[in-house]
PDB file of N, CA and C in Angstrom:
ATOM      1  N   MET N 457       0.770  -1.327   0.159  1.00  0.00           N
ATOM      2  CA  MET N 457       0.146   0.175   0.105  1.00  0.00           C
ATOM      3  C   MET N 457       1.217   1.635   0.253  1.00  0.00           C
ATOM      4  N   ALA N 458       0.620   2.429  -0.792  1.00  0.00           N
ATOM      5  CA  ALA N 458       1.561   3.363  -1.333  1.00  0.00           C
ATOM      6  C   ALA N 458       0.272   4.492  -0.760  1.00  0.00           C
ATOM      7  N   PHE N 459       1.184   5.420  -0.128  1.00  0.00           N
ATOM      8  CA  PHE N 459       0.152   6.822   0.258  1.00  0.00           C
ATOM      9  C   PHE N 459       0.883   7.935   0.041  1.00  0.00           C
ATOM     10  N   ALA N 460       0.469   8.854  -0.572  1.00  0.00           N
ATOM     11  CA  ALA N 460       1.205  10.306  -0.840  1.00  0.00           C
ATOM     12  C   ALA N 460       1.359  10.999   0.185  1.00  0.00           C
ATOM     13  N   VAL N 461       2.070  11.813   0.483  1.00  0.00           N
ATOM     14  CA  VAL N 461       2.356  13.071   1.734  1.00  0.00           C
ATOM     15  C   VAL N 461       2.882  13.993   1.522  1.00  0.00           C
ATOM     16  N   ARG N 462       2.469  15.058   2.231  1.00  0.00           N
ATOM     17  CA  ARG N 462       3.184  16.366   2.256  1.00  0.00           C
ATOM     18  C   ARG N 462       3.182  16.606   3.749  1.00  0.00           C
ATOM     19  N   VAL N 463       4.219  16.662   4.215  1.00  0.00           N
ATOM     20  CA  VAL N 463       4.391  17.558   5.909  1.00  0.00           C
ATOM     21  C   VAL N 463       4.814  18.487   5.860  1.00  0.00           C
ATOM     22  N   VAL N 464       4.309  19.699   6.577  1.00  0.00           N
ATOM     23  CA  VAL N 464       4.149  20.915   7.037  1.00  0.00           C
ATOM     24  C   VAL N 464       4.878  21.202   8.407  1.00  0.00           C
ATOM     25  N   ILE N 465       5.867  22.010   8.763  1.00  0.00           N
ATOM     26  CA  ILE N 465       6.104  22.168  10.058  1.00  0.00           C
ATOM     27  C   ILE N 465       5.945  23.914  10.248  1.00  0.00           C
ATOM     28  N   HIS N 466       5.190  24.405  11.137  1.00  0.00           N
ATOM     29  CA  HIS N 466       4.925  25.574  11.703  1.00  0.00           C
ATOM     30  C   HIS N 466       4.935  25.495  12.993  1.00  0.00           C
ATOM     31  N   LYS N 467       6.043  26.757  13.626  1.00  0.00           N
ATOM     32  CA  LYS N 467       5.736  26.482  14.776  1.00  0.00           C
ATOM     33  C   LYS N 467       6.293  25.163  15.624  1.00  0.00           C
ATOM     34  N   GLU N 468       5.265  24.775  16.414  1.00  0.00           N
ATOM     35  CA  GLU N 468       5.372  23.654  17.073  1.00  0.00           C
ATOM     36  C   GLU N 468       4.618  22.709  16.487  1.00  0.00           C
ATOM     37  N   ASN N 469       3.690  22.872  15.486  1.00  0.00           N
ATOM     38  CA  ASN N 469       2.945  21.701  14.879  1.00  0.00           C
ATOM     39  C   ASN N 469       3.765  21.360  13.533  1.00  0.00           C
ATOM     40  N   ARG N 470       2.802  19.993  13.427  1.00  0.00           N
ATOM     41  CA  ARG N 470       3.326  19.045  12.057  1.00  0.00           C
ATOM     42  C   ARG N 470       2.186  18.934  11.654  1.00  0.00           C
ATOM     43  N   MET N 471       2.050  19.510  10.168  1.00  0.00           N
ATOM     44  CA  MET N 471       0.931  19.239   9.524  1.00  0.00           C
ATOM     45  C   MET N 471       1.037  17.891   8.736  1.00  0.00           C
ATOM     46  N   LEU N 472       0.396  17.047   8.632  1.00  0.00           N
ATOM     47  CA  LEU N 472       0.204  16.185   7.793  1.00  0.00           C
ATOM     48  C   LEU N 472      -0.891  16.162   6.818  1.00  0.00           C
ATOM     49  N   ASN N 473      -0.398  16.239   5.400  1.00  0.00           N
ATOM     50  CA  ASN N 473      -1.736  15.937   4.291  1.00  0.00           C
ATOM     51  C   ASN N 473      -1.421  14.738   3.327  1.00  0.00           C
ATOM     52  N   ILE N 474      -2.334  14.015   3.576  1.00  0.00           N
ATOM     53  CA  ILE N 474      -2.018  12.454   3.100  1.00  0.00           C
ATOM     54  C   ILE N 474      -2.990  11.776   2.295  1.00  0.00           C
ATOM     55  N   CYS N 475      -2.759  11.240   1.595  1.00  0.00           N
ATOM     56  CA  CYS N 475      -4.061  10.285   0.331  1.00  0.00           C
ATOM     57  C   CYS N 475      -3.592   9.202   0.086  1.00  0.00           C
ATOM     58  N   ASP N 476      -4.530   8.700  -0.547  1.00  0.00           N
ATOM     59  CA  ASP N 476      -4.243   7.562  -1.495  1.00  0.00           C
ATOM     60  C   ASP N 476      -3.267   7.902  -2.377  1.00  0.00           C
ATOM     61  N   VAL N 477      -2.377   6.854  -2.790  1.00  0.00           N
ATOM     62  CA  VAL N 477      -1.626   7.514  -3.844  1.00  0.00           C
ATOM     63  C   VAL N 477      -2.452   7.835  -5.437  1.00  0.00           C
ATOM     64  N   GLU N 478      -3.396   6.706  -5.353  1.00  0.00           N
ATOM     65  CA  GLU N 478      -4.181   6.948  -6.839  1.00  0.00           C
ATOM     66  C   GLU N 478      -5.327   8.092  -6.793  1.00  0.00           C
ATOM     67  N   LEU N 479      -5.162   8.965  -5.872  1.00  0.00           N
ATOM     68  CA  LEU N 479      -6.206   9.943  -5.955  1.00  0.00           C
ATOM     69  C   LEU N 479      -5.452  11.348  -6.225  1.00  0.00           C
ATOM     70  N   VAL N 480      -4.393  11.218  -6.503  1.00  0.00           N
ATOM     71  CA  VAL N 480      -3.471  12.735  -6.805  1.00  0.00           C
ATOM     72  C   VAL N 480      -3.770  13.037  -7.915  1.00  0.00           C
ATOM     73  N   GLY N 481      -3.973  14.151  -8.019  1.00  0.00           N
ATOM     74  CA  GLY N 481      -4.591  14.459  -9.580  1.00  0.00           C
ATOM     75  C   GLY N 481      -6.140  14.941  -9.774  1.00  0.00           C
ATOM     76  N   ARG N 482      -6.751  14.143  -9.070  1.00  0.00           N
ATOM     77  CA  ARG N 482      -8.202  14.017  -9.118  1.00  0.00           C
ATOM     78  C   ARG N 482      -8.907  15.444  -8.556  1.00  0.00           C
ATOM     79  N   THR N 483     -10.129  16.071  -9.208  1.00  0.00           N
ATOM     80  CA  THR N 483     -11.186  16.696  -8.793  1.00  0.00           C
ATOM     81  C   THR N 483     -12.251  16.125  -8.232  1.00  0.00           C
ATOM     82  N   VAL N 484     -12.667  16.322  -6.909  1.00  0.00           N
ATOM     83  CA  VAL N 484     -14.325  15.959  -6.830  1.00  0.00           C
ATOM     84  C   VAL N 484     -14.928  17.075  -6.091  1.00  0.00           C
ATOM     85  N   ARG N 485     -16.105  17.189  -6.570  1.00  0.00           N
ATOM     86  CA  ARG N 485     -17.253  17.595  -6.509  1.00  0.00           C
ATOM     87  C   ARG N 485     -18.630  17.504  -5.910  1.00  0.00           C
ATOM     88  N   LYS N 486     -19.293  18.345  -5.040  1.00  0.00           N
ATOM     89  CA  LYS N 486     -20.393  18.140  -4.403  1.00  0.00           C
ATOM     90  C   LYS N 486     -20.777  19.500  -4.322  1.00  0.00           C
ATOM     91  N   ASP N 487     -21.891  19.828  -5.152  1.00  0.00           N
ATOM     92  CA  ASP N 487     -22.618  21.027  -4.888  1.00  0.00           C
ATOM     93  C   ASP N 487     -21.705  22.107  -5.433  1.00  0.00           C
ATOM     94  N   ASP N 488     -21.495  23.318  -4.108  1.00  0.00           N
ATOM     95  CA  ASP N 488     -20.593  24.467  -4.816  1.00  0.00           C
ATOM     96  C   ASP N 488     -19.464  23.848  -4.093  1.00  0.00           C
ATOM     97  N   LEU N 489     -18.662  22.780  -3.607  1.00  0.00           N
ATOM     98  CA  LEU N 489     -17.781  22.624  -2.934  1.00  0.00           C
ATOM     99  C   LEU N 489     -16.797  21.506  -3.539  1.00  0.00           C
ATOM    100  N   GLU N 490     -15.534  21.907  -4.296  1.00  0.00           N
ATOM    101  CA  GLU N 490     -14.746  21.218  -4.862  1.00  0.00           C
ATOM    102  C   GLU N 490     -13.283  21.076  -4.410  1.00  0.00           C
ATOM    103  N   MET N 491     -13.148  19.989  -4.374  1.00  0.00           N
ATOM    104  CA  MET N 491     -11.935  19.582  -3.608  1.00  0.00           C
ATOM    105  C   MET N 491     -10.777  18.786  -4.623  1.00  0.00           C
ATOM    106  N   ASN N 492      -9.484  19.694  -4.637  1.00  0.00           N
ATOM    107  CA  ASN N 492      -8.790  19.327  -5.802  1.00  0.00           C
ATOM    108  C   ASN N 492      -7.441  18.691  -5.015  1.00  0.00           C
ATOM    109  N   ILE N 493      -7.321  17.437  -5.199  1.00  0.00           N
ATOM    110  CA  ILE N 493      -6.476  16.582  -4.539  1.00  0.00           C
ATOM    111  C   ILE N 493      -4.909  16.811  -5.329  1.00  0.00           C
ATOM    112  N   SER N 494      -4.721  17.581  -5.007  1.00  0.00           N
ATOM    113  CA  SER N 494      -3.445  18.279  -5.965  1.00  0.00           C
ATOM    114  C   SER N 494      -1.907  17.596  -5.398  1.00  0.00           C
ATOM    115  N   LYS N 495      -1.084  17.531  -6.244  1.00  0.00           N
ATOM    116  CA  LYS N 495       0.402  16.782  -6.073  1.00  0.00           C
ATOM    117  C   LYS N 495       1.192  17.631  -5.145  1.00  0.00           C
ATOM    118  N   SER N 496       0.867  19.156  -5.494  1.00  0.00           N
ATOM    119  CA  SER N 496       1.577  20.234  -4.605  1.00  0.00           C
ATOM    120  C   SER N 496       0.974  20.278  -3.431  1.00  0.00           C
ATOM    121  N   TYR N 497      -0.076  19.989  -2.740  1.00  0.00           N
ATOM    122  CA  TYR N 497      -0.436  19.954  -1.727  1.00  0.00           C
ATOM    123  C   TYR N 497      -0.638  18.837  -1.242  1.00  0.00           C
ATOM    124  N   TYR N 498      -0.677  17.377  -1.770  1.00  0.00           N
ATOM    125  CA  TYR N 498      -0.824  16.575  -1.004  1.00  0.00           C
ATOM    126  C   TYR N 498       0.374  15.289  -1.225  1.00  0.00           C
ATOM    127  N   ALA N 499       1.338  15.472  -2.373  1.00  0.00           N
ATOM    128  CA  ALA N 499       2.229  14.437  -3.034  1.00  0.00           C
ATOM    129  C   ALA N 499       3.514  15.008  -2.882  1.00  0.00           C
ATOM    130  N   ASP N 500       3.971  15.570  -1.962  1.00  0.00           N
ATOM    131  CA  ASP N 500       5.768  15.761  -2.038  1.00  0.00           C
ATOM    132  C   ASP N 500       6.666  14.645  -2.439  1.00  0.00           C
ATOM    133  N   ARG N 501       5.769  13.439  -1.845  1.00  0.00           N
ATOM    134  CA  ARG N 501       6.690  12.061  -1.867  1.00  0.00           C
ATOM    135  C   ARG N 501       5.754  10.999  -1.945  1.00  0.00           C
ATOM    136  N   VAL N 502       5.908   9.772  -2.041  1.00  0.00           N
ATOM    137  CA  VAL N 502       4.981   8.506  -1.289  1.00  0.00           C
ATOM    138  C   VAL N 502       6.126   7.443  -0.505  1.00  0.00           C
ATOM    139  N   VAL N 503       4.876   7.185   0.049  1.00  0.00           N
ATOM    140  CA  VAL N 503       5.408   6.373   1.472  1.00  0.00           C
ATOM    141  C   VAL N 503       4.914   5.268   1.400  1.00  0.00           C
ATOM    142  N   ASP N 504       5.479   4.092   1.974  1.00  0.00           N
ATOM    143  CA  ASP N 504       4.694   3.036   2.276  1.00  0.00           C
ATOM    144  C   ASP N 504       3.590   2.969   3.514  1.00  0.00           C
ATOM    145  N   GLU N 505       3.209   1.907   4.134  1.00  0.00           N
ATOM    146  CA  GLU N 505       2.373   2.014   5.134  1.00  0.00           C
ATOM    147  C   GLU N 505       3.181   1.955   6.690  1.00  0.00           C
ATOM    148  N   THR N 506       4.360   1.689   6.761  1.00  0.00           N
ATOM    149  CA  THR N 506       4.835   1.550   7.530  1.00  0.00           C
ATOM    150  C   THR N 506       5.180   3.086   8.350  1.00  0.00           C
ATOM    151  N   GLU N 507       5.865   4.067   7.211  1.00  0.00           N
ATOM    152  CA  GLU N 507       6.145   5.301   7.329  1.00  0.00           C
ATOM    153  C   GLU N 507       4.608   6.173   7.701  1.00  0.00           C
ATOM    154  N   ALA N 508       3.827   5.838   7.167  1.00  0.00           N
ATOM    155  CA  ALA N 508       2.677   6.076   6.914  1.00  0.00           C
ATOM    156  C   ALA N 508       1.931   6.464   8.409  1.00  0.00           C
ATOM    157  N   LYS N 509       2.190   4.880   8.976  1.00  0.00           N
ATOM    158  CA  LYS N 509       1.742   5.227  10.509  1.00  0.00           C
ATOM    159  C   LYS N 509       2.518   6.171  11.040  1.00  0.00           C
ATOM    160  N   THR N 510       3.803   5.965  11.002  1.00  0.00           N
ATOM    161  CA  THR N 510       5.059   6.836  11.790  1.00  0.00           C
ATOM    162  C   THR N 510       4.260   8.534  12.230  1.00  0.00           C
ATOM    163  N   LEU N 511       4.124   8.813  10.566  1.00  0.00           N
ATOM    164  CA  LEU N 511       3.511  10.030  10.257  1.00  0.00           C
ATOM    165  C   LEU N 511       2.316  10.362  10.501  1.00  0.00           C
ATOM    166  N   LEU N 512       1.053   9.374  10.790  1.00  0.00           N
ATOM    167  CA  LEU N 512      -0.486   9.803  11.268  1.00  0.00           C
ATOM    168  C   LEU N 512      -0.122  10.003  12.811  1.00  0.00           C
ATOM    169  N   GLN N 513       0.909   9.268  13.886  1.00  0.00           N
ATOM    170  CA  GLN N 513       0.985   9.122  14.806  1.00  0.00           C
ATOM    171  C   GLN N 513       1.863  10.506  15.242  1.00  0.00           C
ATOM    172  N   ASN N 514       2.348  11.087  14.477  1.00  0.00           N
ATOM    173  CA  ASN N 514       3.600  12.226  14.932  1.00  0.00           C
ATOM    174  C   ASN N 514       2.999  13.332  14.423  1.00  0.00           C
ATOM    175  N   SER N 515       1.975  13.469  14.035  1.00  0.00           N
ATOM    176  CA  SER N 515       1.169  14.925  13.240  1.00  0.00           C
ATOM    177  C   SER N 515      -0.148  15.393  14.254  1.00  0.00           C
ATOM    178  N   SER N 516       0.068  16.784  14.422  1.00  0.00           N
ATOM    179  CA  SER N 516      -0.791  17.128  15.387  1.00  0.00           C
ATOM    180  C   SER N 516      -1.988  17.997  14.357  1.00  0.00           C
ATOM    181  N   ILE N 517      -1.728  18.184  13.454  1.00  0.00           N
ATOM    182  CA  ILE N 517      -2.917  18.586  12.257  1.00  0.00           C
ATOM    183  C   ILE N 517      -2.818  17.388  11.002  1.00  0.00           C
ATOM    184  N   ILE N 518      -4.209  16.792  10.551  1.00  0.00           N
ATOM    185  CA  ILE N 518      -3.995  15.707   9.730  1.00  0.00           C
ATOM    186  C   ILE N 518      -5.208  16.166   8.564  1.00  0.00           C
ATOM    187  N   ASN N 519      -4.582  16.327   6.801  1.00  0.00           N
ATOM    188  CA  ASN N 519      -5.904  16.290   6.009  1.00  0.00           C
ATOM    189  C   ASN N 519      -5.563  15.137   5.540  1.00  0.00           C
ATOM    190  N   MET N 520      -6.558  14.063   5.273  1.00  0.00           N
ATOM    191  CA  MET N 520      -6.262  12.863   4.955  1.00  0.00           C
ATOM    192  C   MET N 520      -7.582  12.453   3.692  1.00  0.00           C
ATOM    193  N   VAL N 521      -7.136  11.965   2.742  1.00  0.00           N
ATOM    194  CA  VAL N 521      -8.291  11.531   1.637  1.00  0.00           C
ATOM    195  C   VAL N 521      -7.902  10.164   1.206  1.00  0.00           C
ATOM    196  N   GLY N 522      -9.466   9.640   1.441  1.00  0.00           N
ATOM    197  CA  GLY N 522      -9.149   8.261   0.683  1.00  0.00           C
ATOM    198  C   GLY N 522      -9.447   7.269   1.476  1.00  0.00           C
ATOM    199  N   LYS N 523     -10.263   6.061   1.222  1.00  0.00           N
ATOM    200  CA  LYS N 523     -10.260   4.906   1.656  1.00  0.00           C
ATOM    201  C   LYS N 523      -9.354   4.588   2.246  1.00  0.00           C
ATOM    202  N   GLN N 524      -8.239   3.954   1.977  1.00  0.00           N
ATOM    203  CA  GLN N 524      -7.095   3.129   2.781  1.00  0.00           C
ATOM    204  C   GLN N 524      -6.243   4.128   3.621  1.00  0.00           C
ATOM    205  N   THR N 525      -6.157   5.465   3.350  1.00  0.00           N
ATOM    206  CA  THR N 525      -5.639   6.090   4.103  1.00  0.00           C
ATOM    207  C   THR N 525      -6.546   6.552   5.672  1.00  0.00           C
ATOM    208  N   ILE N 526      -7.808   6.699   5.258  1.00  0.00           N
ATOM    209  CA  ILE N 526      -8.556   6.648   6.468  1.00  0.00           C
ATOM    210  C   ILE N 526      -8.733   5.456   7.179  1.00  0.00           C
ATOM    211  N   ASP N 527      -9.039   4.264   6.465  1.00  0.00           N
ATOM    212  CA  ASP N 527      -8.905   3.039   7.263  1.00  0.00           C
ATOM    213  C   ASP N 527      -7.738   2.813   7.995  1.00  0.00           C
ATOM    214  N   LEU N 528      -6.535   3.555   7.383  1.00  0.00           N
ATOM    215  CA  LEU N 528      -5.489   3.224   8.380  1.00  0.00           C
ATOM    216  C   LEU N 528      -5.202   3.963   9.660  1.00  0.00           C
ATOM    217  N   SER N 529      -5.946   5.414   9.495  1.00  0.00           N
ATOM    218  CA  SER N 529      -6.044   6.261  10.709  1.00  0.00           C
ATOM    219  C   SER N 529      -6.880   5.815  11.370  1.00  0.00           C
ATOM    220  N   LEU N 530      -8.076   5.384  10.719  1.00  0.00           N
ATOM    221  CA  LEU N 530      -9.003   4.757  12.109  1.00  0.00           C
ATOM    222  C   LEU N 530      -8.549   3.789  12.993  1.00  0.00           C
ATOM    223  N   LYS N 531      -7.701   2.672  12.147  1.00  0.00           N
ATOM    224  CA  LYS N 531      -7.257   1.478  13.018  1.00  0.00           C
ATOM    225  C   LYS N 531      -6.358   1.691  14.082  1.00  0.00           C
ATOM    226  N   LEU N 532      -5.654   2.880  13.815  1.00  0.00           N
ATOM    227  CA  LEU N 532      -4.629   3.539  14.888  1.00  0.00           C
ATOM    228  C   LEU N 532      -5.321   4.681  15.762  1.00  0.00           C
ATOM    229  N   GLY N 533      -6.248   4.665  15.817  1.00  0.00           N
ATOM    230  CA  GLY N 533      -7.434   5.157  16.922  1.00  0.00           C
ATOM    231  C   GLY N 533      -7.203   6.628  16.787  1.00  0.00           C
ATOM    232  N   ILE N 534      -7.094   7.448  15.733  1.00  0.00           N
ATOM    233  CA  ILE N 534      -6.768   8.422  14.855  1.00  0.00           C
ATOM    234  C   ILE N 534      -8.238   8.807  14.093  1.00  0.00           C
ATOM    235  N   GLY N 535      -8.552  10.125  14.836  1.00  0.00           N
ATOM    236  CA  GLY N 535     -10.102  10.511  14.224  1.00  0.00           C
ATOM    237  C   GLY N 535     -10.894   9.464  13.918  1.00  0.00           C
ATOM    238  N   SER N 536     -12.405   9.776  13.736  1.00  0.00           N
ATOM    239  CA  SER N 536     -13.798   8.912  14.453  1.00  0.00           C
ATOM    240  C   SER N 536     -14.128   8.528  13.179  1.00  0.00           C
ATOM    241  N   ALA N 537     -14.706   7.586  12.753  1.00  0.00           N
ATOM    242  CA  ALA N 537     -15.508   7.387  12.019  1.00  0.00           C
ATOM    243  C   ALA N 537     -16.570   8.482  11.425  1.00  0.00           C
ATOM    244  N   LYS N 538     -17.095   8.759  12.663  1.00  0.00           N
ATOM    245  CA  LYS N 538     -18.381   9.894  12.692  1.00  0.00           C
ATOM    246  C   LYS N 538     -17.875  11.175  11.535  1.00  0.00           C
ATOM    247  N   GLY N 539     -16.621  11.256  11.923  1.00  0.00           N
ATOM    248  CA  GLY N 539     -16.230  12.733  11.084  1.00  0.00           C
ATOM    249  C   GLY N 539     -15.881  12.628   9.671  1.00  0.00           C
ATOM    250  N   VAL N 540     -15.699  11.264   9.224  1.00  0.00           N
ATOM    251  CA  VAL N 540     -15.550  10.852   7.885  1.00  0.00           C
ATOM    252  C   VAL N 540     -16.774  11.517   7.058  1.00  0.00           C
ATOM    253  N   LYS N 541     -16.317  12.132   6.131  1.00  0.00           N
ATOM    254  CA  LYS N 541     -17.700  13.317   4.518  1.00  0.00           C
ATOM    255  C   LYS N 541     -16.970  12.291   3.408  1.00  0.00           C
ATOM    256  N   GLU N 542     -17.851  12.296   3.078  1.00  0.00           N
ATOM    257  CA  GLU N 542     -17.747  11.967   1.491  1.00  0.00           C
ATOM    258  C   GLU N 542     -17.982  12.746   0.071  1.00  0.00           C
ATOM    259  N   ILE N 543     -17.320  13.042  -0.752  1.00  0.00           N
ATOM    260  CA  ILE N 543     -17.370  13.699  -1.824  1.00  0.00           C
ATOM    261  C   ILE N 543     -17.196  12.518  -2.870  1.00  0.00           C
ATOM    262  N   GLU N 544     -18.154  12.485  -3.903  1.00  0.00           N
ATOM    263  CA  GLU N 544     -18.139  11.713  -5.159  1.00  0.00           C
ATOM    264  C   GLU N 544     -17.805  10.399  -4.457  1.00  0.00           C
ATOM    265  N   GLY N 545     -18.297  10.071  -3.501  1.00  0.00           N
ATOM    266  CA  GLY N 545     -17.304   8.641  -2.889  1.00  0.00           C
ATOM    267  C   GLY N 545     -16.404   8.621  -2.421  1.00  0.00           C
ATOM    268  N   VAL N 546     -15.516   9.785  -2.020  1.00  0.00           N
ATOM    269  CA  VAL N 546     -13.889   9.513  -1.842  1.00  0.00           C
ATOM    270  C   VAL N 546     -14.191  10.295  -0.541  1.00  0.00           C
ATOM    271  N   PRO N 547     -13.867   9.542   0.432  1.00  0.00           N
ATOM    272  CA  PRO N 547     -13.707   9.979   1.681  1.00  0.00           C
ATOM    273  C   PRO N 547     -12.581  10.723   2.041  1.00  0.00           C
ATOM    274  N   PHE N 548     -13.131  11.917   3.461  1.00  0.00           N
ATOM    275  CA  PHE N 548     -11.994  12.480   3.858  1.00  0.00           C
ATOM    276  C   PHE N 548     -12.377  12.876   4.958  1.00  0.00           C
ATOM    277  N   LEU N 549     -11.130  13.255   5.783  1.00  0.00           N
ATOM    278  CA  LEU N 549     -11.428  13.337   7.345  1.00  0.00           C
ATOM    279  C   LEU N 549     -10.302  14.495   7.923  1.00  0.00           C
ATOM    280  N   ILE N 550     -10.409  15.635   8.368  1.00  0.00           N
ATOM    281  CA  ILE N 550      -9.319  16.401   8.892  1.00  0.00           C
ATOM    282  C   ILE N 550      -9.183  16.398  10.586  1.00  0.00           C
ATOM    283  N   VAL N 551      -8.407  15.923  11.087  1.00  0.00           N
ATOM    284  CA  VAL N 551      -7.965  15.293  12.515  1.00  0.00           C
ATOM    285  C   VAL N 551      -7.129  16.727  13.197  1.00  0.00           C
ATOM    286  N   PHE N 552      -7.600  17.250  14.205  1.00  0.00           N
ATOM    287  CA  PHE N 552      -6.439  18.240  15.081  1.00  0.00           C
ATOM    288  C   PHE N 552      -6.227  17.612  16.387  1.00  0.00           C
ATOM    289  N   LYS N 553      -5.185  17.237  17.065  1.00  0.00           N
ATOM    290  CA  LYS N 553      -4.691  16.532  17.771  1.00  0.00           C
ATOM    291  C   LYS N 553      -3.697  18.090  18.717  1.00  0.00           C
ATOM    292  N   PHE N 554      -4.207  18.039  19.989  1.00  0.00           N
ATOM    293  CA  PHE N 554      -3.129  19.295  20.508  1.00  0.00           C
ATOM    294  C   PHE N 554      -3.442  18.586  22.038  1.00  0.00           C
TER     295      PHE N 554
END
């Protein structure tokens, strides 16, 4: 399993943008909402599941998109299934850990 990731560190916060690698470049829409799963936002590099777990566990703000990504996060106890939303069948979740 591969994940596209981008890590941004600002002050004492590590923000992780992570998605299923096959979603990079896709745009999904619902009514007036449009989400561009761009390479510049989500895909500085591609990591395996082991590194994705480490990044998820060590980030304070996480923007995640895709079934595999969210399944992994929920399996680690990060986030809640109640918070998962979908656009065009693509799940996304934002988590703040402080």
